[in-house]
mmCIF file with all atom_site columns, C-alpha atoms in Angstrom:
data_model
loop_
_atom_site.group_PDB
_atom_site.id
_atom_site.type_symbol
_atom_site.label_atom_id
_atom_site.label_alt_id
_atom_site.label_comp_id
_atom_site.label_asym_id
_atom_site.label_entity_id
_atom_site.label_seq_id
_atom_site.pdbx_PDB_ins_code
_atom_site.Cartn_x
_atom_site.Cartn_y
_atom_site.Cartn_z
_atom_site.occupancy
_atom_site.B_iso_or_equiv
_atom_site.pdbx_formal_charge
_atom_site.auth_seq_id
_atom_site.auth_comp_id
_atom_site.auth_asym_id
_atom_site.auth_atom_id
_atom_site.pdbx_PDB_model_num
ATOM 1   C CA . MET G 1 1   ? 123.816 119.068 87.429  1.00 0.00 ? 1   MET G CA 1
ATOM 2   C CA . ALA G 1 2   ? 122.726 115.998 85.464  1.00 0.00 ? 2   ALA G CA 1
ATOM 3   C CA . GLN G 1 3   ? 121.945 114.083 88.698  1.00 0.00 ? 3   GLN G CA 1
ATOM 4   C CA . VAL G 1 4   ? 119.501 116.784 89.801  1.00 0.00 ? 4   VAL G CA 1
ATOM 5   C CA . LEU G 1 5   ? 117.751 116.509 86.454  1.00 0.00 ? 5   LEU G CA 1
ATOM 6   C CA . LYS G 1 6   ? 117.489 112.718 86.831  1.00 0.00 ? 6   LYS G CA 1
ATOM 7   C CA . ASP G 1 7   ? 115.982 113.029 90.310  1.00 0.00 ? 7   ASP G CA 1
ATOM 8   C CA . GLU G 1 8   ? 113.540 115.608 88.985  1.00 0.00 ? 8   GLU G CA 1
ATOM 9   C CA . ILE G 1 9   ? 112.493 113.310 86.135  1.00 0.00 ? 9   ILE G CA 1
ATOM 10  C CA . ARG G 1 10  ? 112.090 110.364 88.524  1.00 0.00 ? 10  ARG G CA 1
ATOM 11  C CA . GLU G 1 11  ? 109.931 112.518 90.816  1.00 0.00 ? 11  GLU G CA 1
ATOM 12  C CA . ASN G 1 12  ? 107.811 113.699 87.859  1.00 0.00 ? 12  ASN G CA 1
ATOM 13  C CA . ILE G 1 13  ? 107.303 110.101 86.760  1.00 0.00 ? 13  ILE G CA 1
ATOM 14  C CA . LEU G 1 14  ? 106.236 109.081 90.275  1.00 0.00 ? 14  LEU G CA 1
ATOM 15  C CA . LYS G 1 15  ? 103.806 112.005 90.562  1.00 0.00 ? 15  LYS G CA 1
ATOM 16  C CA . ALA G 1 16  ? 102.332 111.258 87.144  1.00 0.00 ? 16  ALA G CA 1
ATOM 17  C CA . ALA G 1 17  ? 102.039 107.545 87.934  1.00 0.00 ? 17  ALA G CA 1
ATOM 18  C CA . LEU G 1 18  ? 100.381 108.293 91.268  1.00 0.00 ? 18  LEU G CA 1
ATOM 19  C CA . GLN G 1 19  ? 97.707  110.337 89.504  1.00 0.00 ? 19  GLN G CA 1
ATOM 20  C CA . GLU G 1 20  ? 97.204  107.773 86.733  1.00 0.00 ? 20  GLU G CA 1
ATOM 21  C CA . PHE G 1 21  ? 96.916  104.831 89.148  1.00 0.00 ? 21  PHE G CA 1
ATOM 22  C CA . TYR G 1 22  ? 94.674  106.838 91.490  1.00 0.00 ? 22  TYR G CA 1
ATOM 23  C CA . GLU G 1 23  ? 92.294  107.834 88.715  1.00 0.00 ? 23  GLU G CA 1
ATOM 24  C CA . LYS G 1 24  ? 92.242  104.541 86.786  1.00 0.00 ? 24  LYS G CA 1
ATOM 25  C CA . GLY G 1 25  ? 93.631  101.756 88.950  1.00 0.00 ? 25  GLY G CA 1
ATOM 26  C CA . TYR G 1 26  ? 96.479  99.466  87.933  1.00 0.00 ? 26  TYR G CA 1
ATOM 27  C CA . ARG G 1 27  ? 95.034  97.537  84.990  1.00 0.00 ? 27  ARG G CA 1
ATOM 28  C CA . PRO G 1 28  ? 93.722  100.396 82.843  1.00 0.00 ? 28  PRO G CA 1
ATOM 29  C CA . ALA G 1 29  ? 96.651  102.691 83.644  1.00 0.00 ? 29  ALA G CA 1
ATOM 30  C CA . ALA G 1 30  ? 98.985  103.076 80.683  1.00 0.00 ? 30  ALA G CA 1
ATOM 31  C CA . MET G 1 31  ? 102.678 103.914 80.612  1.00 0.00 ? 31  MET G CA 1
ATOM 32  C CA . ARG G 1 32  ? 101.979 106.146 77.594  1.00 0.00 ? 32  ARG G CA 1
ATOM 33  C CA . GLU G 1 33  ? 99.518  108.198 79.685  1.00 0.00 ? 33  GLU G CA 1
ATOM 34  C CA . ILE G 1 34  ? 101.947 108.374 82.611  1.00 0.00 ? 34  ILE G CA 1
ATOM 35  C CA . ALA G 1 35  ? 104.661 109.634 80.257  1.00 0.00 ? 35  ALA G CA 1
ATOM 36  C CA . GLY G 1 36  ? 102.264 112.232 78.865  1.00 0.00 ? 36  GLY G CA 1
ATOM 37  C CA . ARG G 1 37  ? 101.433 113.465 82.373  1.00 0.00 ? 37  ARG G CA 1
ATOM 38  C CA . ALA G 1 38  ? 105.170 113.623 83.179  1.00 0.00 ? 38  ALA G CA 1
ATOM 39  C CA . LYS G 1 39  ? 105.825 115.393 79.858  1.00 0.00 ? 39  LYS G CA 1
ATOM 40  C CA . ILE G 1 40  ? 108.494 112.897 78.807  1.00 0.00 ? 40  ILE G CA 1
ATOM 41  C CA . PRO G 1 41  ? 108.789 110.278 76.045  1.00 0.00 ? 41  PRO G CA 1
ATOM 42  C CA . THR G 1 42  ? 107.302 106.918 77.041  1.00 0.00 ? 42  THR G CA 1
ATOM 43  C CA . GLY G 1 43  ? 110.622 105.143 76.530  1.00 0.00 ? 43  GLY G CA 1
ATOM 44  C CA . LEU G 1 44  ? 112.296 107.326 79.150  1.00 0.00 ? 44  LEU G CA 1
ATOM 45  C CA . ILE G 1 45  ? 110.159 105.777 81.893  1.00 0.00 ? 45  ILE G CA 1
ATOM 46  C CA . TYR G 1 46  ? 111.890 102.457 81.183  1.00 0.00 ? 46  TYR G CA 1
ATOM 47  C CA . SER G 1 47  ? 115.242 104.055 81.995  1.00 0.00 ? 47  SER G CA 1
ATOM 48  C CA . TYR G 1 48  ? 113.959 104.476 85.539  1.00 0.00 ? 48  TYR G CA 1
ATOM 49  C CA . TYR G 1 49  ? 111.528 101.568 85.969  1.00 0.00 ? 49  TYR G CA 1
ATOM 50  C CA . LYS G 1 50  ? 111.744 98.126  84.383  1.00 0.00 ? 50  LYS G CA 1
ATOM 51  C CA . ASN G 1 51  ? 107.999 97.925  83.738  1.00 0.00 ? 51  ASN G CA 1
ATOM 52  C CA . LYS G 1 52  ? 104.592 99.079  84.954  1.00 0.00 ? 52  LYS G CA 1
ATOM 53  C CA . GLU G 1 53  ? 104.776 96.687  87.901  1.00 0.00 ? 53  GLU G CA 1
ATOM 54  C CA . SER G 1 54  ? 108.072 98.119  89.194  1.00 0.00 ? 54  SER G CA 1
ATOM 55  C CA . LEU G 1 55  ? 106.691 101.648 88.788  1.00 0.00 ? 55  LEU G CA 1
ATOM 56  C CA . PHE G 1 56  ? 103.583 100.580 90.738  1.00 0.00 ? 56  PHE G CA 1
ATOM 57  C CA . ASP G 1 57  ? 105.856 99.182  93.481  1.00 0.00 ? 57  ASP G CA 1
ATOM 58  C CA . ALA G 1 58  ? 107.664 102.526 93.687  1.00 0.00 ? 58  ALA G CA 1
ATOM 59  C CA . VAL G 1 59  ? 104.403 104.475 93.906  1.00 0.00 ? 59  VAL G CA 1
ATOM 60  C CA . LEU G 1 60  ? 103.137 102.265 96.755  1.00 0.00 ? 60  LEU G CA 1
ATOM 61  C CA . ARG G 1 61  ? 106.420 102.119 98.693  1.00 0.00 ? 61  ARG G CA 1
ATOM 62  C CA . PRO G 1 62  ? 105.320 104.732 101.311 1.00 0.00 ? 62  PRO G CA 1
ATOM 63  C CA . VAL G 1 63  ? 102.306 102.629 102.371 1.00 0.00 ? 63  VAL G CA 1
ATOM 64  C CA . LEU G 1 64  ? 103.690 99.096  102.310 1.00 0.00 ? 64  LEU G CA 1
ATOM 65  C CA . TYR G 1 65  ? 103.727 97.632  105.799 1.00 0.00 ? 65  TYR G CA 1
ATOM 66  C CA . ASP G 1 66  ? 104.082 94.339  107.558 1.00 0.00 ? 66  ASP G CA 1
ATOM 67  C CA . TRP G 1 67  ? 100.685 94.752  109.241 1.00 0.00 ? 67  TRP G CA 1
ATOM 68  C CA . GLU G 1 68  ? 101.285 92.085  111.884 1.00 0.00 ? 68  GLU G CA 1
ATOM 69  C CA . ARG G 1 69  ? 104.526 93.796  112.871 1.00 0.00 ? 69  ARG G CA 1
ATOM 70  C CA . VAL G 1 70  ? 102.811 97.183  113.258 1.00 0.00 ? 70  VAL G CA 1
ATOM 71  C CA . LEU G 1 71  ? 100.017 95.668  115.332 1.00 0.00 ? 71  LEU G CA 1
ATOM 72  C CA . THR G 1 72  ? 102.377 93.778  117.622 1.00 0.00 ? 72  THR G CA 1
ATOM 73  C CA . ALA G 1 73  ? 105.085 96.450  117.937 1.00 0.00 ? 73  ALA G CA 1
ATOM 74  C CA . ARG G 1 74  ? 106.238 96.983  121.488 1.00 0.00 ? 74  ARG G CA 1
ATOM 75  C CA . ASP G 1 75  ? 106.198 100.623 122.422 1.00 0.00 ? 75  ASP G CA 1
ATOM 76  C CA . ASP G 1 76  ? 105.644 102.810 125.435 1.00 0.00 ? 76  ASP G CA 1
ATOM 77  C CA . GLY G 1 77  ? 101.900 102.420 125.694 1.00 0.00 ? 77  GLY G CA 1
ATOM 78  C CA . HIS G 1 78  ? 98.824  103.765 124.020 1.00 0.00 ? 78  HIS G CA 1
ATOM 79  C CA . SER G 1 79  ? 98.584  106.867 121.934 1.00 0.00 ? 79  SER G CA 1
ATOM 80  C CA . GLU G 1 80  ? 96.664  109.778 123.364 1.00 0.00 ? 80  GLU G CA 1
ATOM 81  C CA . VAL G 1 81  ? 95.453  110.641 119.879 1.00 0.00 ? 81  VAL G CA 1
ATOM 82  C CA . ILE G 1 82  ? 93.373  107.591 118.943 1.00 0.00 ? 82  ILE G CA 1
ATOM 83  C CA . TYR G 1 83  ? 91.478  105.508 121.490 1.00 0.00 ? 83  TYR G CA 1
ATOM 84  C CA . GLY G 1 84  ? 93.021  102.105 122.150 1.00 0.00 ? 84  GLY G CA 1
ATOM 85  C CA . LEU G 1 85  ? 95.785  102.312 119.569 1.00 0.00 ? 85  LEU G CA 1
ATOM 86  C CA . SER G 1 86  ? 99.497  102.104 120.255 1.00 0.00 ? 86  SER G CA 1
ATOM 87  C CA . ARG G 1 87  ? 101.917 104.786 119.148 1.00 0.00 ? 87  ARG G CA 1
ATOM 88  C CA . ALA G 1 88  ? 103.172 102.477 116.379 1.00 0.00 ? 88  ALA G CA 1
ATOM 89  C CA . GLU G 1 89  ? 99.627  101.922 115.122 1.00 0.00 ? 89  GLU G CA 1
ATOM 90  C CA . THR G 1 90  ? 98.897  105.658 115.292 1.00 0.00 ? 90  THR G CA 1
ATOM 91  C CA . GLU G 1 91  ? 102.118 106.536 113.439 1.00 0.00 ? 91  GLU G CA 1
ATOM 92  C CA . CYS G 1 92  ? 101.231 103.996 110.754 1.00 0.00 ? 92  CYS G CA 1
ATOM 93  C CA . LEU G 1 93  ? 97.768  105.532 110.344 1.00 0.00 ? 93  LEU G CA 1
ATOM 94  C CA . LEU G 1 94  ? 99.212  109.051 110.228 1.00 0.00 ? 94  LEU G CA 1
ATOM 95  C CA . ASN G 1 95  ? 101.524 107.924 107.427 1.00 0.00 ? 95  ASN G CA 1
ATOM 96  C CA . LEU G 1 96  ? 98.605  106.318 105.583 1.00 0.00 ? 96  LEU G CA 1
ATOM 97  C CA . PHE G 1 97  ? 96.718  109.617 105.804 1.00 0.00 ? 97  PHE G CA 1
ATOM 98  C CA . GLU G 1 98  ? 99.744  111.532 104.576 1.00 0.00 ? 98  GLU G CA 1
ATOM 99  C CA . HIS G 1 99  ? 99.868  109.142 101.608 1.00 0.00 ? 99  HIS G CA 1
ATOM 100 C CA . ARG G 1 100 ? 96.130  108.559 101.293 1.00 0.00 ? 100 ARG G CA 1
ATOM 101 C CA . GLN G 1 101 ? 96.111  108.362 97.494  1.00 0.00 ? 101 GLN G CA 1
ATOM 102 C CA . GLU G 1 102 ? 98.734  105.612 97.633  1.00 0.00 ? 102 GLU G CA 1
ATOM 103 C CA . CYS G 1 103 ? 96.694  103.845 100.330 1.00 0.00 ? 103 CYS G CA 1
ATOM 104 C CA . ILE G 1 104 ? 93.503  104.056 98.263  1.00 0.00 ? 104 ILE G CA 1
ATOM 105 C CA . ILE G 1 105 ? 95.397  102.636 95.282  1.00 0.00 ? 105 ILE G CA 1
ATOM 106 C CA . LEU G 1 106 ? 96.827  99.832  97.442  1.00 0.00 ? 106 LEU G CA 1
ATOM 107 C CA . PHE G 1 107 ? 93.516  98.792  98.983  1.00 0.00 ? 107 PHE G CA 1
ATOM 108 C CA . ASP G 1 108 ? 90.982  99.624  96.254  1.00 0.00 ? 108 ASP G CA 1
ATOM 109 C CA . LYS G 1 109 ? 92.765  99.940  92.903  1.00 0.00 ? 109 LYS G CA 1
ATOM 110 C CA . SER G 1 110 ? 95.399  97.210  92.755  1.00 0.00 ? 110 SER G CA 1
ATOM 111 C CA . ASP G 1 111 ? 93.475  94.447  90.959  1.00 0.00 ? 111 ASP G CA 1
ATOM 112 C CA . GLY G 1 112 ? 95.785  92.367  88.819  1.00 0.00 ? 112 GLY G CA 1
ATOM 113 C CA . THR G 1 113 ? 98.838  92.962  91.018  1.00 0.00 ? 113 THR G CA 1
ATOM 114 C CA . LYS G 1 114 ? 100.570 91.182  93.865  1.00 0.00 ? 114 LYS G CA 1
ATOM 115 C CA . TYR G 1 115 ? 98.850  93.723  96.142  1.00 0.00 ? 115 TYR G CA 1
ATOM 116 C CA . GLU G 1 116 ? 95.264  92.899  95.200  1.00 0.00 ? 116 GLU G CA 1
ATOM 117 C CA . THR G 1 117 ? 94.717  91.075  98.515  1.00 0.00 ? 117 THR G CA 1
ATOM 118 C CA . GLU G 1 118 ? 96.483  93.674  100.677 1.00 0.00 ? 118 GLU G CA 1
ATOM 119 C CA . LYS G 1 119 ? 93.237  95.056  102.102 1.00 0.00 ? 119 LYS G CA 1
ATOM 120 C CA . ASP G 1 120 ? 92.187  91.518  103.088 1.00 0.00 ? 120 ASP G CA 1
ATOM 121 C CA . ARG G 1 121 ? 95.613  90.956  104.670 1.00 0.00 ? 121 ARG G CA 1
ATOM 122 C CA . PHE G 1 122 ? 95.205  94.167  106.674 1.00 0.00 ? 122 PHE G CA 1
ATOM 123 C CA . ILE G 1 123 ? 91.721  93.130  107.824 1.00 0.00 ? 123 ILE G CA 1
ATOM 124 C CA . ALA G 1 124 ? 93.024  89.666  108.780 1.00 0.00 ? 124 ALA G CA 1
ATOM 125 C CA . ALA G 1 125 ? 95.888  91.217  110.766 1.00 0.00 ? 125 ALA G CA 1
ATOM 126 C CA . ILE G 1 126 ? 93.470  93.463  112.669 1.00 0.00 ? 126 ILE G CA 1
ATOM 127 C CA . GLU G 1 127 ? 91.170  90.501  113.204 1.00 0.00 ? 127 GLU G CA 1
ATOM 128 C CA . GLY G 1 128 ? 94.017  88.411  114.639 1.00 0.00 ? 128 GLY G CA 1
ATOM 129 C CA . HIS G 1 129 ? 95.106  91.285  116.854 1.00 0.00 ? 129 HIS G CA 1
ATOM 130 C CA . LEU G 1 130 ? 91.567  91.804  118.185 1.00 0.00 ? 130 LEU G CA 1
ATOM 131 C CA . ASN G 1 131 ? 91.086  88.085  118.810 1.00 0.00 ? 131 ASN G CA 1
ATOM 132 C CA . LYS G 1 132 ? 94.347  87.998  120.740 1.00 0.00 ? 132 LYS G CA 1
ATOM 133 C CA . HIS G 1 133 ? 93.347  90.905  122.988 1.00 0.00 ? 133 HIS G CA 1
ATOM 134 C CA . LYS G 1 134 ? 89.600  90.461  123.419 1.00 0.00 ? 134 LYS G CA 1
ATOM 135 C CA . LYS G 1 135 ? 88.282  89.843  126.928 1.00 0.00 ? 135 LYS G CA 1
ATOM 136 C CA . ASP G 1 136 ? 85.372  87.651  125.840 1.00 0.00 ? 136 ASP G CA 1
ATOM 137 C CA . THR G 1 137 ? 87.032  84.354  124.926 1.00 0.00 ? 137 THR G CA 1
ATOM 138 C CA . ASP G 1 138 ? 83.687  82.836  123.952 1.00 0.00 ? 138 ASP G CA 1
ATOM 139 C CA . GLY G 1 139 ? 82.965  85.579  121.410 1.00 0.00 ? 139 GLY G CA 1
ATOM 140 C CA . ASP G 1 140 ? 81.938  84.808  117.882 1.00 0.00 ? 140 ASP G CA 1
ATOM 141 C CA . GLU G 1 141 ? 84.900  84.967  115.481 1.00 0.00 ? 141 GLU G CA 1
ATOM 142 C CA . ILE G 1 142 ? 82.682  86.260  112.672 1.00 0.00 ? 142 ILE G CA 1
ATOM 143 C CA . PHE G 1 143 ? 81.729  89.200  114.884 1.00 0.00 ? 143 PHE G CA 1
ATOM 144 C CA . ILE G 1 144 ? 85.422  90.120  115.252 1.00 0.00 ? 144 ILE G CA 1
ATOM 145 C CA . HIS G 1 145 ? 85.849  89.768  111.477 1.00 0.00 ? 145 HIS G CA 1
ATOM 146 C CA . ILE G 1 146 ? 82.940  92.159  110.932 1.00 0.00 ? 146 ILE G CA 1
ATOM 147 C CA . ILE G 1 147 ? 84.443  94.668  113.381 1.00 0.00 ? 147 ILE G CA 1
ATOM 148 C CA . ALA G 1 148 ? 87.867  94.512  111.649 1.00 0.00 ? 148 ALA G CA 1
ATOM 149 C CA . ASN G 1 149 ? 86.281  94.817  108.213 1.00 0.00 ? 149 ASN G CA 1
ATOM 150 C CA . ASN G 1 150 ? 84.091  97.742  109.265 1.00 0.00 ? 150 ASN G CA 1
ATOM 151 C CA . PHE G 1 151 ? 87.066  99.497  110.861 1.00 0.00 ? 151 PHE G CA 1
ATOM 152 C CA . VAL G 1 152 ? 89.049  99.279  107.609 1.00 0.00 ? 152 VAL G CA 1
ATOM 153 C CA . ASP G 1 153 ? 86.002  100.428 105.623 1.00 0.00 ? 153 ASP G CA 1
ATOM 154 C CA . GLY G 1 154 ? 85.704  103.381 108.009 1.00 0.00 ? 154 GLY G CA 1
ATOM 155 C CA . LEU G 1 155 ? 89.398  104.127 107.555 1.00 0.00 ? 155 LEU G CA 1
ATOM 156 C CA . MET G 1 156 ? 88.928  104.110 103.789 1.00 0.00 ? 156 MET G CA 1
ATOM 157 C CA . GLN G 1 157 ? 85.956  106.470 104.034 1.00 0.00 ? 157 GLN G CA 1
ATOM 158 C CA . VAL G 1 158 ? 88.144  108.880 106.012 1.00 0.00 ? 158 VAL G CA 1
ATOM 159 C CA . MET G 1 159 ? 90.750  108.606 103.228 1.00 0.00 ? 159 MET G CA 1
ATOM 160 C CA . TYR G 1 160 ? 88.218  109.277 100.466 1.00 0.00 ? 160 TYR G CA 1
ATOM 161 C CA . HIS G 1 161 ? 86.587  112.211 102.305 1.00 0.00 ? 161 HIS G CA 1
ATOM 162 C CA . TYR G 1 162 ? 89.733  113.588 103.938 1.00 0.00 ? 162 TYR G CA 1
ATOM 163 C CA . LYS G 1 163 ? 89.344  117.070 105.464 1.00 0.00 ? 163 LYS G CA 1
ATOM 164 C CA . GLY G 1 164 ? 92.700  117.339 107.195 1.00 0.00 ? 164 GLY G CA 1
ATOM 165 C CA . LYS G 1 165 ? 94.857  115.558 109.743 1.00 0.00 ? 165 LYS G CA 1
ATOM 166 C CA . GLU G 1 166 ? 93.034  116.799 112.850 1.00 0.00 ? 166 GLU G CA 1
ATOM 167 C CA . TRP G 1 167 ? 89.643  115.869 111.415 1.00 0.00 ? 167 TRP G CA 1
ATOM 168 C CA . ALA G 1 168 ? 90.883  112.419 110.390 1.00 0.00 ? 168 ALA G CA 1
ATOM 169 C CA . MET G 1 169 ? 92.358  111.745 113.824 1.00 0.00 ? 169 MET G CA 1
ATOM 170 C CA . MET G 1 170 ? 89.125  112.852 115.528 1.00 0.00 ? 170 MET G CA 1
ATOM 171 C CA . ILE G 1 171 ? 87.038  110.541 113.332 1.00 0.00 ? 171 ILE G CA 1
ATOM 172 C CA . LEU G 1 172 ? 89.437  107.629 113.872 1.00 0.00 ? 172 LEU G CA 1
ATOM 173 C CA . HIS G 1 173 ? 89.390  108.237 117.610 1.00 0.00 ? 173 HIS G CA 1
ATOM 174 C CA . LYS G 1 174 ? 85.581  108.003 117.567 1.00 0.00 ? 174 LYS G CA 1
ATOM 175 C CA . LEU G 1 175 ? 85.630  104.886 115.377 1.00 0.00 ? 175 LEU G CA 1
ATOM 176 C CA . SER G 1 176 ? 88.239  103.185 117.568 1.00 0.00 ? 176 SER G CA 1
ATOM 177 C CA . GLU G 1 177 ? 86.399  104.029 120.755 1.00 0.00 ? 177 GLU G CA 1
ATOM 178 C CA . MET G 1 178 ? 83.119  102.748 119.338 1.00 0.00 ? 178 MET G CA 1
ATOM 179 C CA . TYR G 1 179 ? 84.573  99.501  118.006 1.00 0.00 ? 179 TYR G CA 1
ATOM 180 C CA . LEU G 1 180 ? 87.121  98.691  120.694 1.00 0.00 ? 180 LEU G CA 1
ATOM 181 C CA . SER G 1 181 ? 85.058  99.572  123.748 1.00 0.00 ? 181 SER G CA 1
ATOM 182 C CA . GLY G 1 182 ? 82.091  97.848  122.102 1.00 0.00 ? 182 GLY G CA 1
ATOM 183 C CA . ILE G 1 183 ? 83.975  94.532  122.078 1.00 0.00 ? 183 ILE G CA 1
ATOM 184 C CA . GLY G 1 184 ? 85.550  94.980  125.475 1.00 0.00 ? 184 GLY G CA 1
ATOM 185 C CA . LEU G 1 185 ? 89.085  96.079  124.569 1.00 0.00 ? 185 LEU G CA 1
#
């Protein structure tokens, strides 16, 4: 019975931390506030997580990816759901939508952490992937950077204004078709 209680407390801490980090970002978030949201003493958090950084790691775990690996994953072709994207890429995006608050925290609210450049890493991975697969070998590299950056910004707008999985997939399909067919992919 005690183990169930511990799992429940851990889950309450994670839920409370997710809300605190989502509302405030990493720096202003306070362990005291997280404990208050979880309805536990502040010191109890430290029984589960060494510090705020390890709690932040746990909150972001569902959205941490090796972006290059996702973009280069060998699978059985393109997804029918989103124009030009592989099944692995589509599954990654579906997971990001499922955990959109964590993704927003990772990309837009992680200043002061080891993740503060994660959005730039994601953009760079997309940029490298597009450069590798583009048909126009004389194309301007800055143009590809702009496309990758705009795609991620579009993805983030879908996260912030999320209306459901089907809606998100439809918007991403349109964005992918516009960007990828526009650069000859």
